[in-house]
Tab-separated table of C-alpha atoms in Angstrom:
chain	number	residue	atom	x	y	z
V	1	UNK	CA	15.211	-5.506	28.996
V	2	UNK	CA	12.362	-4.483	26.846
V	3	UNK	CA	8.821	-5.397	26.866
V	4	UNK	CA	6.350	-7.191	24.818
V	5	UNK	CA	3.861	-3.800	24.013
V	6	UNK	CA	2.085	-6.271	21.664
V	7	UNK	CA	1.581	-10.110	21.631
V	8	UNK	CA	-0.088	-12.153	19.309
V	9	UNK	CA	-1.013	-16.022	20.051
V	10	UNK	CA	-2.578	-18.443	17.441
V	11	UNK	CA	-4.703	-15.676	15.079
V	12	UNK	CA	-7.141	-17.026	12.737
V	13	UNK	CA	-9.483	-14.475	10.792
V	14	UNK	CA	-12.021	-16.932	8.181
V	15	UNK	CA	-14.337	-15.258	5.716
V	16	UNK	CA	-16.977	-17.503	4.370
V	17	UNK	CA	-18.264	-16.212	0.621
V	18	UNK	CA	-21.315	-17.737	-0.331
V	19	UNK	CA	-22.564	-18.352	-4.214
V	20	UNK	CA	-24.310	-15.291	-4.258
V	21	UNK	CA	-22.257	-12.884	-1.576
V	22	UNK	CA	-20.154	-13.472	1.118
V	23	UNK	CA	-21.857	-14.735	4.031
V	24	UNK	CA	-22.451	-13.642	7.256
V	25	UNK	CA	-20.369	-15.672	10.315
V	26	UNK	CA	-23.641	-15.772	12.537
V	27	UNK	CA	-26.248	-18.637	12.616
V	28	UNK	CA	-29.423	-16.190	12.066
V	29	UNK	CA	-27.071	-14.588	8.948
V	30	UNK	CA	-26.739	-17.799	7.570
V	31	UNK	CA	-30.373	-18.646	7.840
V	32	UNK	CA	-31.195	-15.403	6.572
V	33	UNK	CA	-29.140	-16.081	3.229
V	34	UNK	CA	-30.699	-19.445	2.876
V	35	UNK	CA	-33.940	-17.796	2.201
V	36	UNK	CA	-33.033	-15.004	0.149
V	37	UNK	CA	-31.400	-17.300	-2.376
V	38	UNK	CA	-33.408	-20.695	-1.951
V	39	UNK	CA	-33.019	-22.276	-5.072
V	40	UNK	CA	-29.059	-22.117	-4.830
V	41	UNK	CA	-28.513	-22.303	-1.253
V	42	UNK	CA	-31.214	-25.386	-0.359
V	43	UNK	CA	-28.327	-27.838	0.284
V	44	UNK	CA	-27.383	-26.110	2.943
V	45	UNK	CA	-29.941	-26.674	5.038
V	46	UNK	CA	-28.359	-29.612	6.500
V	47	UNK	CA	-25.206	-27.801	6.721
V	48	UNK	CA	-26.751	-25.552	9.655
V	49	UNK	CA	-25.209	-27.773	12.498
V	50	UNK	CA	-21.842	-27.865	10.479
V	51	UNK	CA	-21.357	-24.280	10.224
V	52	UNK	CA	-17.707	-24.713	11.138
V	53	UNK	CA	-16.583	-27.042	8.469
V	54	UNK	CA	-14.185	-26.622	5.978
V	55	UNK	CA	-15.420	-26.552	2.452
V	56	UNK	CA	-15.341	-23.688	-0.414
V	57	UNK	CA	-17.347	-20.949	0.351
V	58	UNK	CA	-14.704	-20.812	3.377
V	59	UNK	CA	-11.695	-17.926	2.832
V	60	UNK	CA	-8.550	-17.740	5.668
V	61	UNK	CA	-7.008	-14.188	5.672
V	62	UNK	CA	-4.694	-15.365	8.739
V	63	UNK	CA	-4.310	-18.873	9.807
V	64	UNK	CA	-2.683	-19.757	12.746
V	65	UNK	CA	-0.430	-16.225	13.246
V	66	UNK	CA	1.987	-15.732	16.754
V	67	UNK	CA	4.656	-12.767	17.169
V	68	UNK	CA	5.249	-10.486	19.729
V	69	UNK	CA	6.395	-6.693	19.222
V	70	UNK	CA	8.600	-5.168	22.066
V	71	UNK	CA	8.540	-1.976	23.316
V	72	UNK	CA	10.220	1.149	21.058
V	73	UNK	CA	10.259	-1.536	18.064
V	74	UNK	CA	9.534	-0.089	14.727
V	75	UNK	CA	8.324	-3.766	13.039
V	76	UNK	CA	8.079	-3.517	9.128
V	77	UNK	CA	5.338	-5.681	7.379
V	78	UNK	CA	5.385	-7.081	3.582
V	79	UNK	CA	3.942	-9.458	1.451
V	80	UNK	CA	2.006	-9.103	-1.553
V	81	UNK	CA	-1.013	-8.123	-1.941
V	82	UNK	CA	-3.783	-10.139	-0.355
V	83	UNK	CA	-1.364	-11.479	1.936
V	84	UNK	CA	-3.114	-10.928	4.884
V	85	UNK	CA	-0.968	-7.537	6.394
V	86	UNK	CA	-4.059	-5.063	6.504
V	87	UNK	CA	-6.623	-7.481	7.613
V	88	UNK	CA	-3.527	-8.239	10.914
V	89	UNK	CA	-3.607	-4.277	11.294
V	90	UNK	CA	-7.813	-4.234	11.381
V	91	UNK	CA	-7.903	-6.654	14.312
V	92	UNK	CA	-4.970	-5.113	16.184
V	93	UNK	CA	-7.032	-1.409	15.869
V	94	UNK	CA	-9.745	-3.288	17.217
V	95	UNK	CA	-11.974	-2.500	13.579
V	96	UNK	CA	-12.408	-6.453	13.336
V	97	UNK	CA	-12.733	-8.583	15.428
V	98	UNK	CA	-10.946	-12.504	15.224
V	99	UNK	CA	-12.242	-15.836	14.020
V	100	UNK	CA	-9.267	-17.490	16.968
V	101	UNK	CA	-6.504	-16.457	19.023
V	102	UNK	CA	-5.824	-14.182	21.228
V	103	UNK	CA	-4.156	-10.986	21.305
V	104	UNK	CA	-2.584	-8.299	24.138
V	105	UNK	CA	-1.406	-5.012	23.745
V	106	UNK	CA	-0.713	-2.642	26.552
V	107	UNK	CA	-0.964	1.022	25.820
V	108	UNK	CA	-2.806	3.104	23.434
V	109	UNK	CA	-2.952	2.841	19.582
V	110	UNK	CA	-3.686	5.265	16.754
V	111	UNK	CA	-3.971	3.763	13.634
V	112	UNK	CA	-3.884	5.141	9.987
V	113	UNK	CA	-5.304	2.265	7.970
V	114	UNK	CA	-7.547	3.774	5.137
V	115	UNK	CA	-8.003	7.040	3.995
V	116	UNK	CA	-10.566	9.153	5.780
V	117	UNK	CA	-10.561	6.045	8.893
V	118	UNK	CA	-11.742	7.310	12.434
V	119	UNK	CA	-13.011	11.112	10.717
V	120	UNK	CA	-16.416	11.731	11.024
V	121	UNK	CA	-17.266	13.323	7.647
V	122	UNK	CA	-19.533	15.953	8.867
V	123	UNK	CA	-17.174	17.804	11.368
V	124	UNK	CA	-14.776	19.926	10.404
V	125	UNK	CA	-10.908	19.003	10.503
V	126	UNK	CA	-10.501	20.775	14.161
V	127	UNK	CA	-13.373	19.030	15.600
V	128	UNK	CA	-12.001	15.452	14.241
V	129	UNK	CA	-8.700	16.371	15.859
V	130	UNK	CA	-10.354	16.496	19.357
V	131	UNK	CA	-13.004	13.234	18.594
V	132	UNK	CA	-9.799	11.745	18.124
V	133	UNK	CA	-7.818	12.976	21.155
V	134	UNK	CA	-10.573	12.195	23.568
V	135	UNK	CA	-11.031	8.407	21.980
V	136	UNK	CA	-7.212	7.510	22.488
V	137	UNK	CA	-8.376	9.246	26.106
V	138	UNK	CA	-6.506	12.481	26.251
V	139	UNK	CA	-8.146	15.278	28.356
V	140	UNK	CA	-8.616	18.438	26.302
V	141	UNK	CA	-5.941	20.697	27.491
V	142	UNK	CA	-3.644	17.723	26.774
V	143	UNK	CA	-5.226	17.789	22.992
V	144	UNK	CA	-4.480	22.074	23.117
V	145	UNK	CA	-0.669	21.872	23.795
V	146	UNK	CA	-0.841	19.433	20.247
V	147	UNK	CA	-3.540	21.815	18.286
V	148	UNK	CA	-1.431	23.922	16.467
V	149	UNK	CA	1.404	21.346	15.852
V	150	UNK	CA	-0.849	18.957	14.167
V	151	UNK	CA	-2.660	21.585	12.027
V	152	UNK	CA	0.679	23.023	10.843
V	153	UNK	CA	1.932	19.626	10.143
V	154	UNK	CA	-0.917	18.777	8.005
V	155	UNK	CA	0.069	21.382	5.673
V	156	UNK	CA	-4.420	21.677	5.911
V	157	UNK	CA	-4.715	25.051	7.771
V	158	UNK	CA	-6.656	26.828	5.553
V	159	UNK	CA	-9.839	23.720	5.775
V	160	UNK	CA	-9.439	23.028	9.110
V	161	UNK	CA	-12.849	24.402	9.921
V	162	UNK	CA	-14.172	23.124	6.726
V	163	UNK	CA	-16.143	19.557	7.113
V	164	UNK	CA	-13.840	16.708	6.576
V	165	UNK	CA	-16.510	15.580	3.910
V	166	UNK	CA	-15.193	17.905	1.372
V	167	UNK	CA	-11.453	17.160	1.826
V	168	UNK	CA	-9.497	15.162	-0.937
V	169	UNK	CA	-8.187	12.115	-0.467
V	170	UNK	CA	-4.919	13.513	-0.470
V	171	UNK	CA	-5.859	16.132	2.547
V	172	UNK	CA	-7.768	13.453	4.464
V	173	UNK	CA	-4.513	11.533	4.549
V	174	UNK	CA	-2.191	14.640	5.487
V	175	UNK	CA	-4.687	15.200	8.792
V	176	UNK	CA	-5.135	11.560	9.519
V	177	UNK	CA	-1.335	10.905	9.835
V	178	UNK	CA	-0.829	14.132	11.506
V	179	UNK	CA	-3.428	13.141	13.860
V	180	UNK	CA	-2.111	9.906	13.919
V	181	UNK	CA	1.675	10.843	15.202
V	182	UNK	CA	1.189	13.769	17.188
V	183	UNK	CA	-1.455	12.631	19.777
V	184	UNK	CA	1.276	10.895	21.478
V	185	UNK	CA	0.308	7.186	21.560
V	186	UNK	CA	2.310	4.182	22.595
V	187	UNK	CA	1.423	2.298	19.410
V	188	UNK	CA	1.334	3.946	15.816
V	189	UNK	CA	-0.092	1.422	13.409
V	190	UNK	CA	0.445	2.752	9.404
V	191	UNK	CA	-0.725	0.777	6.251
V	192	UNK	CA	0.037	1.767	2.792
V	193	UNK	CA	-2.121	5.221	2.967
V	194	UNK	CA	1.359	7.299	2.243
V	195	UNK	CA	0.816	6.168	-1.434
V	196	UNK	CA	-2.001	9.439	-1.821
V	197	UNK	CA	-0.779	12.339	-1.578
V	198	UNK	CA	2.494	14.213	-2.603
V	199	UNK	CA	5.797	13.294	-2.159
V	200	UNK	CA	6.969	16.085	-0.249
V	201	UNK	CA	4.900	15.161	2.282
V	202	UNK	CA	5.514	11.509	2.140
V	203	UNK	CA	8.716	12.620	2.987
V	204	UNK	CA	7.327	14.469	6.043
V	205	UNK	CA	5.579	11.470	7.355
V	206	UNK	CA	8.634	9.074	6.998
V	207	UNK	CA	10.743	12.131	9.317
V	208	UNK	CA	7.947	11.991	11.431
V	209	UNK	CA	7.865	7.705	11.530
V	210	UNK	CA	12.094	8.061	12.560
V	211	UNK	CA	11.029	11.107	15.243
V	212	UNK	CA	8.398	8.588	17.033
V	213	UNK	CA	10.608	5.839	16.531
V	214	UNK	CA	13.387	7.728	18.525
V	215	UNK	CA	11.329	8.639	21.085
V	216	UNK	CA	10.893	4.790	22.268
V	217	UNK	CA	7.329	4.476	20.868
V	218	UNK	CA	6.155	1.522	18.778
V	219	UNK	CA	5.332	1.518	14.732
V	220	UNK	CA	4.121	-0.989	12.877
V	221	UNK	CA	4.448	-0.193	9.362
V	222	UNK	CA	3.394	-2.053	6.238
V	223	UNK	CA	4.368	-0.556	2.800
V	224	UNK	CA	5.761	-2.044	-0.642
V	225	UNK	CA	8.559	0.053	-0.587
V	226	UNK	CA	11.452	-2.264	0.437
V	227	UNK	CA	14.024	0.732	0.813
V	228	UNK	CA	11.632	2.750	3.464
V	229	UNK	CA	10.881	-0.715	4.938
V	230	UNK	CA	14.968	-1.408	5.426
V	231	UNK	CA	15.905	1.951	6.510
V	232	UNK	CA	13.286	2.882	8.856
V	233	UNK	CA	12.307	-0.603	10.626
V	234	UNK	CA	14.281	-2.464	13.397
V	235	UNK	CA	12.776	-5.760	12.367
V	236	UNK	CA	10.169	-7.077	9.515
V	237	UNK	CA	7.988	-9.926	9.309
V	238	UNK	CA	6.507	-11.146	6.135
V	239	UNK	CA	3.224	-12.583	5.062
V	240	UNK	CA	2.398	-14.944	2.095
V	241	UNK	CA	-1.401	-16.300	1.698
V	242	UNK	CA	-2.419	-15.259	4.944
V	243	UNK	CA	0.723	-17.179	7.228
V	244	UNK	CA	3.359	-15.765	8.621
V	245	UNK	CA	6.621	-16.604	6.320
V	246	UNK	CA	9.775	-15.471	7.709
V	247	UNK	CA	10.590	-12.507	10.897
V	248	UNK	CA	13.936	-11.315	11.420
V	249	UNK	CA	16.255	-8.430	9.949
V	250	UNK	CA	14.694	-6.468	7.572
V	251	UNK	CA	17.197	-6.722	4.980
V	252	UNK	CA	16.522	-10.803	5.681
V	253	UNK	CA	13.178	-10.285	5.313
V	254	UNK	CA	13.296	-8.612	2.109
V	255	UNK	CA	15.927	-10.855	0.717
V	256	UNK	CA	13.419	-14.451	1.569
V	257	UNK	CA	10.705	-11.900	0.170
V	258	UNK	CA	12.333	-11.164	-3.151
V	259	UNK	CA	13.329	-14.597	-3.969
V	260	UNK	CA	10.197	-15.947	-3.368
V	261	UNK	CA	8.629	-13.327	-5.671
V	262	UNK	CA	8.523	-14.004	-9.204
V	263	UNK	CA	10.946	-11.918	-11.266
V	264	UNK	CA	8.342	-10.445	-14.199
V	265	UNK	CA	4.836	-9.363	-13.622
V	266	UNK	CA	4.872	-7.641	-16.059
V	267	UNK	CA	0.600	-7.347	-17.480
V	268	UNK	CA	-2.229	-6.625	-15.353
V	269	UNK	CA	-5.954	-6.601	-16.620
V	270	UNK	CA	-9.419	-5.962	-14.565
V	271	UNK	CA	-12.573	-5.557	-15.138
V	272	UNK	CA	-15.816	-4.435	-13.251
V	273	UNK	CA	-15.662	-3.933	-9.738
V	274	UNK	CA	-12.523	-5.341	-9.694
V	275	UNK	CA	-10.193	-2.458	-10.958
V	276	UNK	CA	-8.178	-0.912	-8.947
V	277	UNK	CA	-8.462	2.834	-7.968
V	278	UNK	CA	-10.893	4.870	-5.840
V	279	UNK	CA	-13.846	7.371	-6.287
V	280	UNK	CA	-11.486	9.268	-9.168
V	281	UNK	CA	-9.904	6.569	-11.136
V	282	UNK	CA	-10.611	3.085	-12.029
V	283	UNK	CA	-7.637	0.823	-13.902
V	284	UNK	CA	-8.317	-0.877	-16.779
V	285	UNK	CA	-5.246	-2.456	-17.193
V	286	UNK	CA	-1.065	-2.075	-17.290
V	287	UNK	CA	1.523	-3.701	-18.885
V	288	UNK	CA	5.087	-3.741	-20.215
V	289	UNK	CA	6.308	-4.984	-23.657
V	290	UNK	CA	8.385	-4.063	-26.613
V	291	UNK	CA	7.175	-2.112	-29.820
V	292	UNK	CA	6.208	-5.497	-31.392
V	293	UNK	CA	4.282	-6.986	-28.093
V	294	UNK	CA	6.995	-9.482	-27.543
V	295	UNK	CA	8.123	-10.964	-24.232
V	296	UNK	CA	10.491	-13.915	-23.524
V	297	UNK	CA	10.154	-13.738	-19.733
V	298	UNK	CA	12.762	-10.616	-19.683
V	299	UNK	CA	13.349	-7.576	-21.455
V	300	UNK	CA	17.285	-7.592	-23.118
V	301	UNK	CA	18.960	-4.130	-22.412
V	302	UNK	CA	18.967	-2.887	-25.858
V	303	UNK	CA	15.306	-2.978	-26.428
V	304	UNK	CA	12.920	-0.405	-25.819
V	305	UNK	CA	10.299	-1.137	-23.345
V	306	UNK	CA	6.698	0.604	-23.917
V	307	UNK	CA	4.416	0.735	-20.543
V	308	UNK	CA	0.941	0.940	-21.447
V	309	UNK	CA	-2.065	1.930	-18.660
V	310	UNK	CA	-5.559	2.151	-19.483
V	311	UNK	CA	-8.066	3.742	-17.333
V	312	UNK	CA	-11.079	5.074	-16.489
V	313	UNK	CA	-11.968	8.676	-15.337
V	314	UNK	CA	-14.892	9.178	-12.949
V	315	UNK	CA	-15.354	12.984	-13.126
V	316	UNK	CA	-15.811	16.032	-15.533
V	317	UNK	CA	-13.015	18.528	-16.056
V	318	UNK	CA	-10.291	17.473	-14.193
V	319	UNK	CA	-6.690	18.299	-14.994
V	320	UNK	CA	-5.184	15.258	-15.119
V	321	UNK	CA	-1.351	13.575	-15.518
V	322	UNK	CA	-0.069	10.649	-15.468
V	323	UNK	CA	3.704	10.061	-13.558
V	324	UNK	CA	5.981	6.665	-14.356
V	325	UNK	CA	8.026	6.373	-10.760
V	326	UNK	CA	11.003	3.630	-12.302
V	327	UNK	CA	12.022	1.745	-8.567
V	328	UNK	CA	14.844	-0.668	-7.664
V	329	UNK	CA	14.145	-4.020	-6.454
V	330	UNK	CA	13.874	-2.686	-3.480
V	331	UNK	CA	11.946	0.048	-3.806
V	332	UNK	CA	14.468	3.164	-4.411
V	333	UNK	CA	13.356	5.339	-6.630
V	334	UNK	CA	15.558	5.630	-10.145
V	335	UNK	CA	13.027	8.242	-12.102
V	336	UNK	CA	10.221	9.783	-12.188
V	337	UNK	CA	8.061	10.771	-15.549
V	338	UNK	CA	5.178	12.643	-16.294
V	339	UNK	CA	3.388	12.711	-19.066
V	340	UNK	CA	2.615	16.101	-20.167
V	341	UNK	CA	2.792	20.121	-19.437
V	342	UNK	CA	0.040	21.685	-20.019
V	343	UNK	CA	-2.066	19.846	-18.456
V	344	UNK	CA	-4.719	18.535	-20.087
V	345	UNK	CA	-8.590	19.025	-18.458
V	346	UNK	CA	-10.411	15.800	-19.060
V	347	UNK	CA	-14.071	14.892	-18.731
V	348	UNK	CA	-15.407	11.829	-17.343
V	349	UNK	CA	-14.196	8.702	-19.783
V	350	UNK	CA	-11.944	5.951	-20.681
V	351	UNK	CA	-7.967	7.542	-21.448
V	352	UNK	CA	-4.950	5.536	-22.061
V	353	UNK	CA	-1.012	6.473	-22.116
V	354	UNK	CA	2.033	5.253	-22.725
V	355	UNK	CA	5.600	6.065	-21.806
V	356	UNK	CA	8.678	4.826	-24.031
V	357	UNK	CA	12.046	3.541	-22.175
V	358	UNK	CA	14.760	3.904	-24.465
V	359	UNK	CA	17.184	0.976	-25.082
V	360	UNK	CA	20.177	1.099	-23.918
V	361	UNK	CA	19.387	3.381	-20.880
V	362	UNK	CA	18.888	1.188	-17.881
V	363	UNK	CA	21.714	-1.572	-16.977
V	364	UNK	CA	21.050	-5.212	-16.271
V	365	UNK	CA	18.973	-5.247	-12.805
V	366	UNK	CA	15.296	-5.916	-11.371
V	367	UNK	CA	12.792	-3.045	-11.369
V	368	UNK	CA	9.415	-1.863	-10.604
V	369	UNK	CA	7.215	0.325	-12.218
V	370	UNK	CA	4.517	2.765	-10.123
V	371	UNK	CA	1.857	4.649	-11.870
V	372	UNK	CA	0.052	7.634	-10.250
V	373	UNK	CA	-2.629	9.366	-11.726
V	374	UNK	CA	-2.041	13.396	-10.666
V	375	UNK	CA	-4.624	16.241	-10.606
V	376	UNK	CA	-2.511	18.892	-11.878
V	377	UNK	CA	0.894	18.795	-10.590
V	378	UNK	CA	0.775	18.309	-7.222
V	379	UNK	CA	-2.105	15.707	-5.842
V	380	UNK	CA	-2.162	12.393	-6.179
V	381	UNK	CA	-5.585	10.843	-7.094
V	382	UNK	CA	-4.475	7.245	-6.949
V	383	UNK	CA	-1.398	4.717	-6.585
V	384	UNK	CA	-1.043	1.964	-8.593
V	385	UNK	CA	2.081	0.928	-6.419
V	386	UNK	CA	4.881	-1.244	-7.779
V	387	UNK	CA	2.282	-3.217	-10.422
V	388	UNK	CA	5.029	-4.276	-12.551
V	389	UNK	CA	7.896	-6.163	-12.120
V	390	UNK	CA	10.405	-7.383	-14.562
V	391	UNK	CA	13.760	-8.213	-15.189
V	392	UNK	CA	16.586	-6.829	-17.931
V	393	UNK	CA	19.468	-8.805	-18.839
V	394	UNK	CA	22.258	-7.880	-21.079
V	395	UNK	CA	22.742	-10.420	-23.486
V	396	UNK	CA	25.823	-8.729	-25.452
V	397	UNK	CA	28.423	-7.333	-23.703
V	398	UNK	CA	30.222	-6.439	-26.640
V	399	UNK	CA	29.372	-2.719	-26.117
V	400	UNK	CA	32.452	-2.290	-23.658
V	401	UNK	CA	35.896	-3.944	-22.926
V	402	UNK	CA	34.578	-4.405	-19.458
V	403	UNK	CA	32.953	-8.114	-19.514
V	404	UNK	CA	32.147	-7.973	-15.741
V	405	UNK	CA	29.348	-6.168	-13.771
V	406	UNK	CA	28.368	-2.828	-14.602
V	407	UNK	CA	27.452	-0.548	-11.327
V	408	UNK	CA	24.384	1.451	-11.145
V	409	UNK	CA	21.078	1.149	-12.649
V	410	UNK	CA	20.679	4.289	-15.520
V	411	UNK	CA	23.615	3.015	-18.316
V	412	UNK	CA	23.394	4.575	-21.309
V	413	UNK	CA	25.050	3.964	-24.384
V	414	UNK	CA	26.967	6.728	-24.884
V	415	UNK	CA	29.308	8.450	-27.570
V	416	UNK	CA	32.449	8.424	-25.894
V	417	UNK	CA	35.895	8.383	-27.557
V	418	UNK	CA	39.322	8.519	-26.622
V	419	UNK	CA	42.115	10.789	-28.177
V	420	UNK	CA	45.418	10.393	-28.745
């Protein structure tokens, strides 16, 4: 009979945000704030003996969370985002620590949680691989017999005596994940880093996820895509506004998951600080619509759909592509488009694209739409994973003699006739 490798009993994490900035969760923080913003803050002076009380400035990221994760389980987590998954894998790597609860896990973990996490940006690649050996508390020969294996993994041989500080995003993520598998933990915690870099190697790391799964290890993995989610995992828990929803079978998961998700999201807009994207790319915004900017809460399967993305580039002269990845429901990808060959070399500035579905091309099911901005061909700059969602129906089935359900998801209207 297995083990429980990790258990998890009643776990709060609470954020207070203040009017100004998010306050600290220590008495002398909170007195500090006071009087640095006086004016606004006054009232809550007699508040200091009340710190715990409920009220607005007061933010749950996990209320009241219990599960346990036995030994050689790979445990798939979902939920939207904000739902509380990556702040669950911060206090199980020990980055933060709990407002309540109490947790136990027996063995060692490596984590791969954001990219460049646990690489010390002035020492080079092979020096970060031994930092990281020794903390997990391998000896150094033990770190040796994995060198070699882990550099040639990483696909990053040619940099590996080259400070981490100059590494892309995309190699950064290739070395932590190598790092990450091959140092032979019990417990390999993964959050949605795969989304940078290239899909070859994304394909790599999920091989590598099914090798330490096989060997008896433990994974917990939390990604959007549904399909890696249901193939790779043994069981799946799912989060919604911080609680714990529904843990089971993945695909019953998924299913509770993707009924409780609205069908179309199908427009997105930021501003400021709040755009997604990194230290290359900022979003502006992304949406789907026909020509004329209409939507009736579903696209019909003879109009043409338009996806839009506006965006802002951070840096001079950098060959730069856009790629539409079309996904199922649940997550399997249908096609992937880029944008243009040449590439073009852009300097720092705001850039907006737009790729045209025909009509009459994709058959009555959910999808999701990812957009990745590409230097080149080959590097990813930045994900924006599955940020649209919407649903096409087919209103006339005239086109065919068949009135029933159509298989597969690419159905084109073709010109196809039969001789006598």
């Amino acid at each position: 009979m297995s083990k429980a490798i990790i258990s998890v009993s009643n776990l709060s994490k609470r954020y207070r945000i203040s009017l100004r900035e998010k306050s600290p969760e220590t008495l002398i923080g909170k007195i500090s704030s006071i009087f640095r913003y006086p004016i606004n803050n006054l009232k809550k002076l007699t508040q200091l003996n009340q710190f715990a009380q409920e009220d607005d400035s007061v933010f749950w990221a996990l209320k009241d969370i219990s599960f346990e994760v036995q030994e050689g389980e790979v445990l798939g987590i979902i939920g939207r985002n904000g739902a509380g998954k990556s702040t669950l894998l911060k206090i199980l790597s020990q980055i933060t620590e709990p407002t309540s609860g109490k947790i136990e896990i027996q063995g060692r973990v490596a984590s791969l949680l954001e990219v460049g996490t646990g690489f010390h940006p002035e020492l080079s690649g092979r020096e970060n691989i031994y930092m990281n050996g020794t903390i997990l508390g391998m000896t150094r020969r033990e770190i040796d017999s994995k060198l070699y294996e882990i550099i040639d993994f990483s696909g990053v041989e040619k940099f590996i005596d080259t400070p981490v500080k100059f590494y892309s995003s995309g190699m950064k993520v290739r070395l932590g994940f190598s790092v990450a598998a091959h140092l032979d933990p019990e417990i390999l915690i993964i959050d949605e880093v795969l989304a940078v870099g290239d899909y070859e190697f994304q394909k790599k790391c999920l091989g590598k996820m099914k090798d330490v799964a096989g060997q008896g290890r433990t994974v917990l993995f939390v990604s959007h895509n549904l399909e890696a989610i249901k193939s790779l995992c043994s069981s799946a828990i799912l989060f919604e506004n911080g609680i714990l929803k529904d843990s089971g079978a993945p695909l019953e998961v998924i299913k509770t998951y993707l009924k409780d998700s609205s069908i179309s999201n199908y427009q997105f807009f930021w501003d400021g600080e709040n755009r997604p994207g990194n230290e290359w790319i900022r979003v502006n915004s992304i949406l789907a619509s026909t020509p004329d900017f209409h939507f009736k809460g579903f696209f019909d399967r003879k109009d043409e759909i338009e996806v839009s993305v506006e965006f802002e580039l951070l840096r001079n002269k950098i060959p730069t592509n856009l790629s539409l990845v079309l996904l199922s429901d649940t997550g399997e990808i249908i096609l992937n488009a880029y944008s243009q060959i040449p590439v073009p070399i852009l300097n720092a500035g705001n850039y907006s694209g737009t790729c045209k579905i025909p009509g009459n091309f994709l058959n009555d099911e959910v999808y999701k739409i990812t957009m990745m901005f590409v230097k080149d061909t080959s590097e990813v700059m930045f994900s924006l994973e599955e940020a649209l969602r919407f649903e096409i129906l087919d209103t006339d089935k005239r086109e065919t003699v068949w009135l029933g359900k159509q298989s597969g998801y690419v159905r084109p209207l073709l010109d196809f006739v039969l001789h006598g």
